[in-house]
Amino acid sequence: MHPHRFKGWMNAKPQDPAEFAEKTREISRHYRLVPLLHTLGVHVVSIDEMTGKQTLERLHPLLPMKPGWVERREFEYLRHGTLSLISGLAVAMGKIVSSTMAPTRNENDFAAYIEQLIDTDPQAEWAFIVDGLNTHQSESLVRLVAQHSALDDALGKKGKSGVLARLASPAIFLADPSHRIRFVYTPKHCSWLNMINYGSVFWFVVCSSVEILPAH
């Protein structure tokens, strides 16, 4: 027992319960249909980020685990700044398919990550499950999706003309179920619906990605 340990929780508190229910049903439908979608060549990828992760270099070699001993790490280390991690979990396979680390996590970084995934199977259908962060609903993503789906002729300019002028939010375009490349958004405070956050999957990626081991 570990009475000192706890897990935090935040209630969703939806302003529109009907909209909240529909969003959760949409995500659940994707998860339920993953085996079928996979056989049809549709990629369902759960994506999330971790920011401000310290990159540490150990000054001394690790002492590996052995019977009766856990792995041991000498206390001293060097700091090499911080990085932001973006990772994607292929839901059908249950494994991380792509991870990137960079000093920033802006809309261009995220769009580049999505393009990197799409380029692995450029003619396929893609469904990306993400939270409602503004970088997941950017004009850069709209243009990327439109370009890869041959939909960019009528985009126009944000706030001036074309599709971008008429949209209340780029998320409306990005979540369009008729598009070959689309985004499925978790409701606010519901990142637990995003499969990459289940259990310790994401923390495993973080811990195995940001520590720089000494070259001894």
Tab-separated table of C-alpha atoms in Angstrom:
chain	number	residue	atom	x	y	z
A	1	MET	CA	0.000	0.000	0.000
A	2	HIS	CA	1.113	3.557	-0.747
A	3	PRO	CA	-1.167	5.887	1.269
A	4	HIS	CA	0.911	8.942	0.292
A	5	ARG	CA	0.136	8.525	-3.421
A	6	PHE	CA	-2.853	9.984	-5.227
A	7	LYS	CA	-4.178	10.687	-8.713
A	8	GLY	CA	-5.714	13.984	-9.774
A	9	TRP	CA	-9.082	14.246	-11.480
A	10	MET	CA	-10.958	17.052	-13.218
A	11	ASN	CA	-14.656	16.858	-14.037
A	12	ALA	CA	-15.605	17.815	-17.589
A	13	LYS	CA	-18.411	20.271	-16.627
A	14	PRO	CA	-19.760	20.555	-20.193
A	15	GLN	CA	-21.673	23.723	-21.100
A	16	ASP	CA	-23.647	21.773	-23.695
A	17	PRO	CA	-24.331	18.216	-22.433
A	18	ALA	CA	-25.751	17.106	-25.795
A	19	GLU	CA	-22.646	18.259	-27.682
A	20	PHE	CA	-20.443	16.659	-25.030
A	21	ALA	CA	-22.286	13.341	-25.373
A	22	GLU	CA	-21.977	13.396	-29.157
A	23	LYS	CA	-18.220	14.066	-29.020
A	24	THR	CA	-17.649	11.204	-26.602
A	25	ARG	CA	-19.794	8.913	-28.757
A	26	GLU	CA	-17.783	9.895	-31.860
A	27	ILE	CA	-14.503	8.949	-30.188
A	28	SER	CA	-16.005	5.705	-28.893
A	29	ARG	CA	-17.265	4.875	-32.385
A	30	HIS	CA	-13.760	5.264	-33.784
A	31	TYR	CA	-12.310	2.998	-31.114
A	32	ARG	CA	-15.031	0.392	-31.630
A	33	LEU	CA	-14.519	0.396	-35.398
A	34	VAL	CA	-10.705	0.361	-35.299
A	35	PRO	CA	-10.368	-3.347	-36.292
A	36	LEU	CA	-12.640	-2.834	-39.306
A	37	LEU	CA	-11.060	0.499	-40.241
A	38	HIS	CA	-7.624	-1.095	-40.068
A	39	THR	CA	-8.618	-3.802	-42.556
A	40	LEU	CA	-9.848	-1.017	-44.876
A	41	GLY	CA	-6.503	0.783	-44.635
A	42	VAL	CA	-7.714	3.613	-42.390
A	43	HIS	CA	-5.165	4.838	-39.840
A	44	VAL	CA	-6.583	5.861	-36.445
A	45	VAL	CA	-3.845	7.615	-34.477
A	46	SER	CA	-4.123	8.939	-30.922
A	47	ILE	CA	-1.805	11.949	-30.446
A	48	ASP	CA	-0.702	14.035	-27.483
A	49	GLU	CA	2.196	16.201	-26.333
A	50	MET	CA	4.375	16.718	-23.294
A	51	THR	CA	6.121	20.077	-22.975
A	52	GLY	CA	9.071	21.352	-20.994
A	53	LYS	CA	10.727	17.966	-20.499
A	54	GLN	CA	14.255	18.287	-19.163
A	55	THR	CA	17.007	16.640	-21.192
A	56	LEU	CA	19.477	15.214	-18.719
A	57	GLU	CA	22.900	13.670	-19.210
A	58	ARG	CA	24.140	11.307	-16.516
A	59	LEU	CA	27.755	11.871	-15.518
A	60	HIS	CA	28.326	8.236	-14.607
A	61	PRO	CA	27.195	4.908	-16.100
A	62	LEU	CA	24.031	3.284	-14.838
A	63	LEU	CA	24.391	0.187	-12.712
A	64	PRO	CA	22.073	-2.368	-14.364
A	65	MET	CA	19.523	-4.398	-12.493
A	66	LYS	CA	20.418	-7.856	-11.270
A	67	PRO	CA	18.745	-10.404	-9.013
A	68	GLY	CA	17.821	-8.628	-5.811
A	69	TRP	CA	18.817	-5.159	-7.114
A	70	VAL	CA	16.920	-2.499	-9.057
A	71	GLU	CA	18.718	-0.348	-11.633
A	72	ARG	CA	20.737	2.376	-9.923
A	73	ARG	CA	21.537	5.870	-11.181
A	74	GLU	CA	24.226	8.129	-9.777
A	75	PHE	CA	22.750	11.408	-8.587
A	76	GLU	CA	24.812	13.894	-10.625
A	77	TYR	CA	23.679	14.989	-14.082
A	78	LEU	CA	23.972	17.829	-16.606
A	79	ARG	CA	20.976	19.781	-17.866
A	80	HIS	CA	20.628	20.335	-21.613
A	81	GLY	CA	17.559	22.554	-21.617
A	82	THR	CA	14.023	21.376	-22.274
A	83	LEU	CA	12.229	19.796	-25.212
A	84	SER	CA	8.626	19.219	-26.208
A	85	LEU	CA	7.534	15.729	-27.198
A	86	ILE	CA	4.796	14.848	-29.692
A	87	SER	CA	3.843	11.176	-29.973
A	88	GLY	CA	1.256	9.173	-31.856
A	89	LEU	CA	-0.228	5.817	-30.903
A	90	ALA	CA	-1.542	3.628	-33.735
A	91	VAL	CA	-4.686	2.389	-32.010
A	92	ALA	CA	-5.069	-0.745	-34.153
A	93	MET	CA	-1.552	-1.931	-33.338
A	94	GLY	CA	-1.312	-0.543	-29.823
A	95	LYS	CA	2.134	0.930	-30.391
A	96	ILE	CA	3.849	4.270	-30.837
A	97	VAL	CA	4.321	4.899	-34.553
A	98	SER	CA	6.051	8.266	-34.469
A	99	SER	CA	7.607	10.642	-31.950
A	100	THR	CA	9.331	13.977	-32.425
A	101	MET	CA	11.141	16.248	-29.987
A	102	ALA	CA	11.838	19.941	-30.524
A	103	PRO	CA	12.515	23.088	-28.472
A	104	THR	CA	9.072	24.468	-29.360
A	105	ARG	CA	5.535	23.187	-29.739
A	106	ASN	CA	3.723	25.629	-31.990
A	107	GLU	CA	1.235	25.167	-34.814
A	108	ASN	CA	4.000	24.722	-37.386
A	109	ASP	CA	5.663	22.018	-35.281
A	110	PHE	CA	2.388	20.142	-34.971
A	111	ALA	CA	1.500	20.528	-38.648
A	112	ALA	CA	4.948	19.213	-39.591
A	113	TYR	CA	4.406	16.214	-37.329
A	114	ILE	CA	1.038	15.450	-38.945
A	115	GLU	CA	2.547	15.789	-42.418
A	116	GLN	CA	5.310	13.369	-41.423
A	117	LEU	CA	2.660	10.803	-40.479
A	118	ILE	CA	0.583	11.341	-43.613
A	119	ASP	CA	3.674	10.938	-45.811
A	120	THR	CA	4.094	7.364	-44.557
A	121	ASP	CA	0.897	6.451	-46.441
A	122	PRO	CA	-0.098	9.512	-48.489
A	123	GLN	CA	-3.149	8.028	-50.218
A	124	ALA	CA	-4.685	6.469	-47.106
A	125	GLU	CA	-7.486	7.723	-44.892
A	126	TRP	CA	-6.393	9.164	-41.547
A	127	ALA	CA	-8.292	9.922	-38.328
A	128	PHE	CA	-6.297	11.756	-35.663
A	129	ILE	CA	-7.665	11.780	-32.107
A	130	VAL	CA	-6.452	14.913	-30.299
A	131	ASP	CA	-7.510	17.333	-27.583
A	132	GLY	CA	-8.823	20.823	-28.285
A	133	LEU	CA	-5.514	22.688	-28.019
A	134	ASN	CA	-5.355	25.674	-30.381
A	135	THR	CA	-2.366	24.201	-32.227
A	136	HIS	CA	-4.624	21.265	-33.137
A	137	GLN	CA	-7.126	23.641	-34.779
A	138	SER	CA	-4.843	25.949	-36.724
A	139	GLU	CA	-4.980	27.458	-40.190
A	140	SER	CA	-1.732	25.618	-40.925
A	141	LEU	CA	-3.514	22.301	-40.363
A	142	VAL	CA	-6.453	23.364	-42.518
A	143	ARG	CA	-4.115	24.166	-45.390
A	144	LEU	CA	-2.178	20.935	-44.888
A	145	VAL	CA	-5.327	18.787	-44.941
A	146	ALA	CA	-6.714	20.694	-47.913
A	147	GLN	CA	-3.472	20.289	-49.831
A	148	HIS	CA	-3.292	16.534	-49.263
A	149	SER	CA	-6.993	16.104	-50.052
A	150	ALA	CA	-7.107	18.354	-53.146
A	151	LEU	CA	-9.473	20.753	-51.349
A	152	ASP	CA	-7.315	23.880	-51.324
A	153	ASP	CA	-8.858	25.691	-54.322
A	154	ALA	CA	-11.666	27.274	-52.300
A	155	LEU	CA	-9.842	27.954	-49.025
A	156	GLY	CA	-9.329	31.672	-49.586
A	157	LYS	CA	-7.969	33.801	-46.728
A	158	LYS	CA	-8.791	33.698	-43.039
A	159	GLY	CA	-11.347	36.372	-42.206
A	160	LYS	CA	-11.559	37.588	-45.834
A	161	SER	CA	-12.720	35.066	-48.406
A	162	GLY	CA	-13.439	31.423	-49.191
A	163	VAL	CA	-13.831	28.576	-46.718
A	164	LEU	CA	-11.500	30.147	-44.152
A	165	ALA	CA	-13.635	33.297	-44.018
A	166	ARG	CA	-16.878	31.399	-43.453
A	167	LEU	CA	-15.649	28.999	-40.779
A	168	ALA	CA	-16.494	29.833	-37.180
A	169	SER	CA	-13.468	27.704	-36.299
A	170	PRO	CA	-10.865	25.767	-38.340
A	171	ALA	CA	-11.888	22.754	-36.226
A	172	ILE	CA	-15.154	22.567	-38.194
A	173	PHE	CA	-13.199	21.931	-41.392
A	174	LEU	CA	-10.666	19.635	-39.726
A	175	ALA	CA	-13.363	17.478	-38.101
A	176	ASP	CA	-15.441	17.085	-41.272
A	177	PRO	CA	-16.200	13.322	-41.442
A	178	SER	CA	-16.335	13.465	-45.253
A	179	HIS	CA	-12.642	14.345	-45.467
A	180	ARG	CA	-10.032	11.664	-46.090
A	181	ILE	CA	-7.875	13.277	-43.392
A	182	ARG	CA	-9.810	14.381	-40.336
A	183	PHE	CA	-9.424	15.191	-36.650
A	184	VAL	CA	-11.575	13.865	-33.812
A	185	TYR	CA	-11.493	16.172	-30.790
A	186	THR	CA	-11.893	15.137	-27.178
A	187	PRO	CA	-14.207	17.382	-25.111
A	188	LYS	CA	-12.618	19.904	-22.755
A	189	HIS	CA	-10.973	18.299	-19.705
A	190	CYS	CA	-11.414	14.847	-21.255
A	191	SER	CA	-7.909	13.943	-22.377
A	192	TRP	CA	-8.509	10.600	-20.645
A	193	LEU	CA	-10.584	9.723	-23.733
A	194	ASN	CA	-7.390	9.943	-25.772
A	195	MET	CA	-5.960	6.430	-25.812
A	196	ILE	CA	-2.302	7.467	-25.759
A	197	ASN	CA	-2.909	8.690	-22.215
A	198	TYR	CA	-4.215	5.334	-20.981
A	199	GLY	CA	-2.149	3.773	-18.215
A	200	SER	CA	1.534	4.617	-18.497
A	201	VAL	CA	1.928	4.553	-22.299
A	202	PHE	CA	2.755	8.236	-22.683
A	203	TRP	CA	4.939	8.417	-19.585
A	204	PHE	CA	6.942	5.459	-20.915
A	205	VAL	CA	7.613	7.370	-24.140
A	206	VAL	CA	8.632	10.465	-22.195
A	207	CYS	CA	10.985	8.643	-19.846
A	208	SER	CA	12.610	6.624	-22.618
A	209	SER	CA	13.054	9.630	-24.903
A	210	VAL	CA	14.447	12.550	-22.952
A	211	GLU	CA	17.331	11.138	-20.965
A	212	ILE	CA	20.714	11.370	-22.616
A	213	LEU	CA	22.956	8.563	-21.387
A	214	PRO	CA	26.716	9.147	-21.118
A	215	ALA	CA	28.932	7.616	-23.795
A	216	HIS	CA	31.087	5.442	-21.518
